[in-house]
mmCIF file of C-alpha atoms in Angstrom:
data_model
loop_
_atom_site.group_PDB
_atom_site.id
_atom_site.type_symbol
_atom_site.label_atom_id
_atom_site.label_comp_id
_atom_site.label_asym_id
_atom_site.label_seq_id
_atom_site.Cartn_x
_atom_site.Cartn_y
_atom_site.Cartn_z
ATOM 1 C CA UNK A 293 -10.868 -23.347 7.309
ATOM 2 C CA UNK A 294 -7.538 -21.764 8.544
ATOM 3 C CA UNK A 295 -4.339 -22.177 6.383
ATOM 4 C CA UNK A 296 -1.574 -22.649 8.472
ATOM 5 C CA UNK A 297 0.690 -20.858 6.310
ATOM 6 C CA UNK A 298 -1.377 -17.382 6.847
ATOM 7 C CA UNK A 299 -0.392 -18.569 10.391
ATOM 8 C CA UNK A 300 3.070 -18.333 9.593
ATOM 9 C CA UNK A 301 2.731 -15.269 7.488
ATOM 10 C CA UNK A 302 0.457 -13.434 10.565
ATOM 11 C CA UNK A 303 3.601 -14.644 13.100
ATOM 12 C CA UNK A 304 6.175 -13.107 10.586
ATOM 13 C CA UNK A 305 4.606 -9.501 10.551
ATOM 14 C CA UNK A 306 4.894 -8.703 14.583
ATOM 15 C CA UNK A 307 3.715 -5.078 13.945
ATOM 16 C CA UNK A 308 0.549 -6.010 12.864
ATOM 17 C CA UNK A 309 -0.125 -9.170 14.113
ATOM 18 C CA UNK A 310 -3.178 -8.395 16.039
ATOM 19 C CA UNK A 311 -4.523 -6.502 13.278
ATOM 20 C CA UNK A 312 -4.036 -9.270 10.563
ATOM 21 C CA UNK A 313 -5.530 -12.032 13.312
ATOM 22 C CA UNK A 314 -8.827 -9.618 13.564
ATOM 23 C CA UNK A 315 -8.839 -9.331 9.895
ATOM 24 C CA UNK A 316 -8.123 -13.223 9.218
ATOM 25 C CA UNK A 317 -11.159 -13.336 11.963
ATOM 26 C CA UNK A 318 -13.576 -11.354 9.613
ATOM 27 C CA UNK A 319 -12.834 -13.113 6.323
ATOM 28 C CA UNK A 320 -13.187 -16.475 7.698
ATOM 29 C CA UNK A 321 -16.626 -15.736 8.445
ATOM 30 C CA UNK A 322 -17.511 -15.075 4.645
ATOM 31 C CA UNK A 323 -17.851 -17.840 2.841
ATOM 32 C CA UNK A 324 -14.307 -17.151 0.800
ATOM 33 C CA UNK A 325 -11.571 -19.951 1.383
ATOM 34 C CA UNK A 326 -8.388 -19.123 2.933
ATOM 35 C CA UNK A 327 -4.738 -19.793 0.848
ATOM 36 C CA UNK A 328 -1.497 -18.522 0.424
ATOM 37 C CA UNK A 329 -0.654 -17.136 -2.982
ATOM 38 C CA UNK A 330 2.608 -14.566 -3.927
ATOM 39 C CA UNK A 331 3.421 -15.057 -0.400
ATOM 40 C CA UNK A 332 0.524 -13.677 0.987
ATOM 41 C CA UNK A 333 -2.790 -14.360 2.352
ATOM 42 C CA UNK A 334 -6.021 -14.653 -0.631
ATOM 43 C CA UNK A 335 -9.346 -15.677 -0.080
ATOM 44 C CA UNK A 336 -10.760 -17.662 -2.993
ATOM 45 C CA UNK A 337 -14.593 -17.724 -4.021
ATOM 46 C CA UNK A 338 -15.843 -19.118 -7.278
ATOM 47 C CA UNK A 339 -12.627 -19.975 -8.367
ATOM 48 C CA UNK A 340 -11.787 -16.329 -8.384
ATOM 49 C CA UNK A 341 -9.132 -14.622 -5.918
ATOM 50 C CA UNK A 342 -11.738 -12.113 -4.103
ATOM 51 C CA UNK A 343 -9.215 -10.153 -1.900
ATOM 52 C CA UNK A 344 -5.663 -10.659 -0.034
ATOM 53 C CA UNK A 345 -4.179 -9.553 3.669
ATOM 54 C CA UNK A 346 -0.849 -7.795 3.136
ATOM 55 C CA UNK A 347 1.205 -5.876 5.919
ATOM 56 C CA UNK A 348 3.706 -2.769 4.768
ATOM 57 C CA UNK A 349 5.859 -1.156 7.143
ATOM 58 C CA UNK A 350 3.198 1.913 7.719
ATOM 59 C CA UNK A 351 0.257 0.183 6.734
ATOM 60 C CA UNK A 352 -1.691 -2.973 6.397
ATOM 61 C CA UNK A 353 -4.443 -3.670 4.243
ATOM 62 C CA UNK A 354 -7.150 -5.725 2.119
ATOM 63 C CA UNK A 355 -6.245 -5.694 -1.652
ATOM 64 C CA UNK A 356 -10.199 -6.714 -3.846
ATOM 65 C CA UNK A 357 -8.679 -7.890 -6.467
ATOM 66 C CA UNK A 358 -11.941 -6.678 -8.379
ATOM 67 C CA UNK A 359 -12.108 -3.955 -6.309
ATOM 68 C CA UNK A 360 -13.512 -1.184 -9.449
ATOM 69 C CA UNK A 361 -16.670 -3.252 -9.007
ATOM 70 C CA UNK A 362 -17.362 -2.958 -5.667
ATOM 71 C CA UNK A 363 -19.987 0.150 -4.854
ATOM 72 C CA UNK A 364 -17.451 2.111 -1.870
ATOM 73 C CA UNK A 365 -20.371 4.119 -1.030
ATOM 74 C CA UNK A 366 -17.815 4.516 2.395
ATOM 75 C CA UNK A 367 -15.329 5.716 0.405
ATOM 76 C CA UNK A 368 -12.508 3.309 1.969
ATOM 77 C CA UNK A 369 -10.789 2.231 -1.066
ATOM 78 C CA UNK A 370 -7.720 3.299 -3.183
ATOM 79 C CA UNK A 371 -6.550 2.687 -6.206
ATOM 80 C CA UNK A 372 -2.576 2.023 -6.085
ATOM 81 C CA UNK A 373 -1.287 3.640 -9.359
ATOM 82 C CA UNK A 374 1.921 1.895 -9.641
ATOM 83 C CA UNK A 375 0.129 -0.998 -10.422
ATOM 84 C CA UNK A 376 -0.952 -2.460 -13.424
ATOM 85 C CA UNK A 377 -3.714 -4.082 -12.241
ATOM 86 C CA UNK A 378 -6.295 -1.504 -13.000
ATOM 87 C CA UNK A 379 -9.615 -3.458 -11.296
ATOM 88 C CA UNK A 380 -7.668 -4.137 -8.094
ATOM 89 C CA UNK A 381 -7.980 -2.148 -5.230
ATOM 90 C CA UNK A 382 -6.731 -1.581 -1.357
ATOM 91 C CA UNK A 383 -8.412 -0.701 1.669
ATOM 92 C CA UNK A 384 -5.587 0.837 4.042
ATOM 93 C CA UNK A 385 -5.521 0.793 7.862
ATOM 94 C CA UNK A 386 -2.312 1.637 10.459
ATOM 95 C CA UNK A 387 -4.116 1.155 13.303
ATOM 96 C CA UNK A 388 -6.395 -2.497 14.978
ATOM 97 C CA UNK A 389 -8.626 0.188 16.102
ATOM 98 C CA UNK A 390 -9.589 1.334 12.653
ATOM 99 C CA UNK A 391 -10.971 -1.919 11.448
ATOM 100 C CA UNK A 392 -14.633 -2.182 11.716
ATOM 101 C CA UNK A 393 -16.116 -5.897 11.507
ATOM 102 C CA UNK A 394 -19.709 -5.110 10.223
ATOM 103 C CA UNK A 395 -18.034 -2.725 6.678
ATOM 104 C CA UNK A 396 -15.625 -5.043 6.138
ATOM 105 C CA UNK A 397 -18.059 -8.207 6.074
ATOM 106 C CA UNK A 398 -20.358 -6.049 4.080
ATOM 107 C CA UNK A 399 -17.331 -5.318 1.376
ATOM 108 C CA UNK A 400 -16.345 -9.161 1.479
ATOM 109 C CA UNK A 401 -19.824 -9.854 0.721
ATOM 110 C CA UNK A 402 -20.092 -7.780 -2.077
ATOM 111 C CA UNK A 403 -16.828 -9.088 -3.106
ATOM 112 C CA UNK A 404 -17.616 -12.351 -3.299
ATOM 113 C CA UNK A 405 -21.250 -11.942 -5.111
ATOM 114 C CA UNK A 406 -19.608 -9.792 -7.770
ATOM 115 C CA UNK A 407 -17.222 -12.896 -8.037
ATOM 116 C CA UNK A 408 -20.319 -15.271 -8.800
ATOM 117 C CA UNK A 409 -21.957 -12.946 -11.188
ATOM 118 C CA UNK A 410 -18.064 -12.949 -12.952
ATOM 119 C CA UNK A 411 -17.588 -9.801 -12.918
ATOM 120 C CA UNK A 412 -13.891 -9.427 -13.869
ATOM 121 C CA UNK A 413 -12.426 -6.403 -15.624
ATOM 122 C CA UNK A 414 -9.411 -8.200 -18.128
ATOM 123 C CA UNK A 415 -6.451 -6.939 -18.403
ATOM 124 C CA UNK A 416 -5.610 -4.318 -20.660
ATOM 125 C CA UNK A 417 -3.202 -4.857 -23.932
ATOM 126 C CA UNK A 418 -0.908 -2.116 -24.247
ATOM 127 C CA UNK A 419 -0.973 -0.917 -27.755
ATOM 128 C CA UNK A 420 1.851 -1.912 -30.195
ATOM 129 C CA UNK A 421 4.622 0.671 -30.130
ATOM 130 C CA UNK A 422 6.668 2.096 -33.109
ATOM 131 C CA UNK A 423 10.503 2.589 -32.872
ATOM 132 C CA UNK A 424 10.873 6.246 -32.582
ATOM 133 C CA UNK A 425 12.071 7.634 -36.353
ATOM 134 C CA UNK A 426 15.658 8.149 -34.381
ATOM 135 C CA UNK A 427 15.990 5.158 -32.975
ATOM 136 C CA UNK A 428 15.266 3.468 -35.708
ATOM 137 C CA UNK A 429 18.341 4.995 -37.516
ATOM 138 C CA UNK A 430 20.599 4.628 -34.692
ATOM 139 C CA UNK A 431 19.723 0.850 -35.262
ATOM 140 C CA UNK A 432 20.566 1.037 -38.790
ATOM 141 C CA UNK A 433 23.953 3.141 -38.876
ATOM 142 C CA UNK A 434 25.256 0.310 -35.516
ATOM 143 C CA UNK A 435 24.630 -3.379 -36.571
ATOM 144 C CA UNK A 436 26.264 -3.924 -32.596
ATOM 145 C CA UNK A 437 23.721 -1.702 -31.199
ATOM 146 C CA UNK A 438 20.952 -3.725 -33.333
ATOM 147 C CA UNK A 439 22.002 -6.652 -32.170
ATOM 148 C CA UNK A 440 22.178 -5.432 -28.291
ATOM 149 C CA UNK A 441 18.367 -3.989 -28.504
ATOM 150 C CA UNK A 442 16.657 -7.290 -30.459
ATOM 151 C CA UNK A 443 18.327 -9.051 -27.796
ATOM 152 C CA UNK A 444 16.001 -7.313 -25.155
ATOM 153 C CA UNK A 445 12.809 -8.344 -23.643
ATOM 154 C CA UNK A 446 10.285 -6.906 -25.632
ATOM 155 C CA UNK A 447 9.742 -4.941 -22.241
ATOM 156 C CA UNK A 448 12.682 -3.457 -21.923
ATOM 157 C CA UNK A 449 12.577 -2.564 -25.563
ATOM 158 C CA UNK A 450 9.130 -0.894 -25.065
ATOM 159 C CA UNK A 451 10.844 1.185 -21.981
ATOM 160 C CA UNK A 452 13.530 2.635 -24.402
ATOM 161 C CA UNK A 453 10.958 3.120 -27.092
ATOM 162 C CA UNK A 454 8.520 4.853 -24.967
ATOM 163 C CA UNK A 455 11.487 7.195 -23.027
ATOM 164 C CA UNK A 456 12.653 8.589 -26.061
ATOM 165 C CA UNK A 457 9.264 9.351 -28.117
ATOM 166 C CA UNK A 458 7.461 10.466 -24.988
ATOM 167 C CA UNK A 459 9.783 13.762 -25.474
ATOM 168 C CA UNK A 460 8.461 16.932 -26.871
ATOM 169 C CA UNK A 461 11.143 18.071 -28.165
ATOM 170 C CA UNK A 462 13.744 17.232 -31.165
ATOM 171 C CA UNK A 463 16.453 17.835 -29.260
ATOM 172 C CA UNK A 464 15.553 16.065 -25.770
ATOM 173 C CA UNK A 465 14.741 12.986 -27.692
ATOM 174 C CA UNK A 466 18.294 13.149 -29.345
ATOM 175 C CA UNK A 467 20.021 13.770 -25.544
ATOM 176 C CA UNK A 468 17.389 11.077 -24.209
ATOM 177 C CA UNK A 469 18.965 8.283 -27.230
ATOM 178 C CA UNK A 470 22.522 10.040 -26.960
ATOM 179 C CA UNK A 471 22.027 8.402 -22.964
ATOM 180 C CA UNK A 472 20.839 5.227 -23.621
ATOM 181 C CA UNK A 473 22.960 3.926 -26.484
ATOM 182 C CA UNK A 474 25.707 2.889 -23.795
ATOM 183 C CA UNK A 475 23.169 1.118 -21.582
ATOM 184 C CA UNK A 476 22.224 -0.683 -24.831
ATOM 185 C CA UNK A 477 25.680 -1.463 -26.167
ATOM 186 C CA UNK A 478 25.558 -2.977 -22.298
ATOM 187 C CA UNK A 479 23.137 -5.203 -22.765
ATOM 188 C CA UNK A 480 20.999 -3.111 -20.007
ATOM 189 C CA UNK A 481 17.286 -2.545 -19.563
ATOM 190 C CA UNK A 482 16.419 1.602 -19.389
ATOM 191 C CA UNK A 483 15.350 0.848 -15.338
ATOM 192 C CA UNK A 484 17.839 -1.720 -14.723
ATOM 193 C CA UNK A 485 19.750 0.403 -12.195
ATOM 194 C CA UNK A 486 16.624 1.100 -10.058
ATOM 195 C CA UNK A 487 16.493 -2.753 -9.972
ATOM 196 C CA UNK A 488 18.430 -5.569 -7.896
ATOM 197 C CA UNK A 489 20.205 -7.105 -10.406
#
């Protein structure tokens, strides 16, 4: 049944609008149910979210969110790096013309039977992290620069962590702390400037 907020989202992206409507099309002929969730277009199965629309400004594509799974004996899918959803994958498009019905039923299907077997790859927990020897003293010898790093995220503390022992070398660790201490003493995340704070 059609969601009338994909509706909305389909009218919002002009670009690709007849591409998303063809898609929408397809995946309402599986058996998946049609929401809206992160602002996008998912189709549920089983209780599990089988695979999403989403339009880019060069691109639109399918995201499986247990995409490792499926066989891609067509080769169509990517894995997008940047993310840290490792099962999830994307199959790209930039053109209408470049969509073929019967593959992408066929991957939907898949999709959604992999879903009802629960296959499901969990996500994976990121090994616990040591201060770095030097940071570690930096913390001792500055009770205000202890105080600035506990209060952290243990994210953002992981980022500085990581930056700084991921060096090879003695002395690019000690330039690599020598920059950070004043983002610190700022109360500032390694990446914040990258971000829109």
């Amino acid at each position: 049944m059609k969601n009338e907020k994909v509706t909305s989202y389909i009218e919002k992206h002009q670009k690709w609008k007849e591409a998303l409507t063809v898609l929408r099309k397809i995946m309402l002929q599986t058996a998946a149910e049609e929401t809206i969730k992160w602002g996008a277009p998912v189709y549920v199965a089983h209780g599990k979210n089988i695979a999403g629309l989403a339009a880019f400004k060069n691109h639109f594509s399918i995201w499986f969110f247990q995409g490792v799974f499926l066989k891609d004996n067509n080769k169509k899918l990517v894995s997008e790096q940047k993310t840290t959803a490792k099962a999830m994958r994307q199959w790209r498009f930039t053109s209408v013309e470049e969509i073929e019905e019967k593959l992408v039923l066929k991957y939907m299907e898949e999709a959604i039977e992999n879903g009802k077997k629960v296959k499901q790859r969990e996500p994976q927990k990121k090994e616990v992290l040591l201060i770095p020897e030097l940071l570690q003293n930096a913390l001792k010898k500055d009770s205000q620069l202890k105080k600035c790093f506990e209060k952290l995220p243990p994210y953002k503390q992981r980022e500085y962590m990581e930056h700084i022992s991921e060096a090879k070398q003695e002395k690019t660790k000690v330039s690599r702390l020598e920059k950070c201490i004043p983002l610190l003493l700022k109360g500032k995340g390694l990446h914040d400037k990258y971000k829109n704070c």
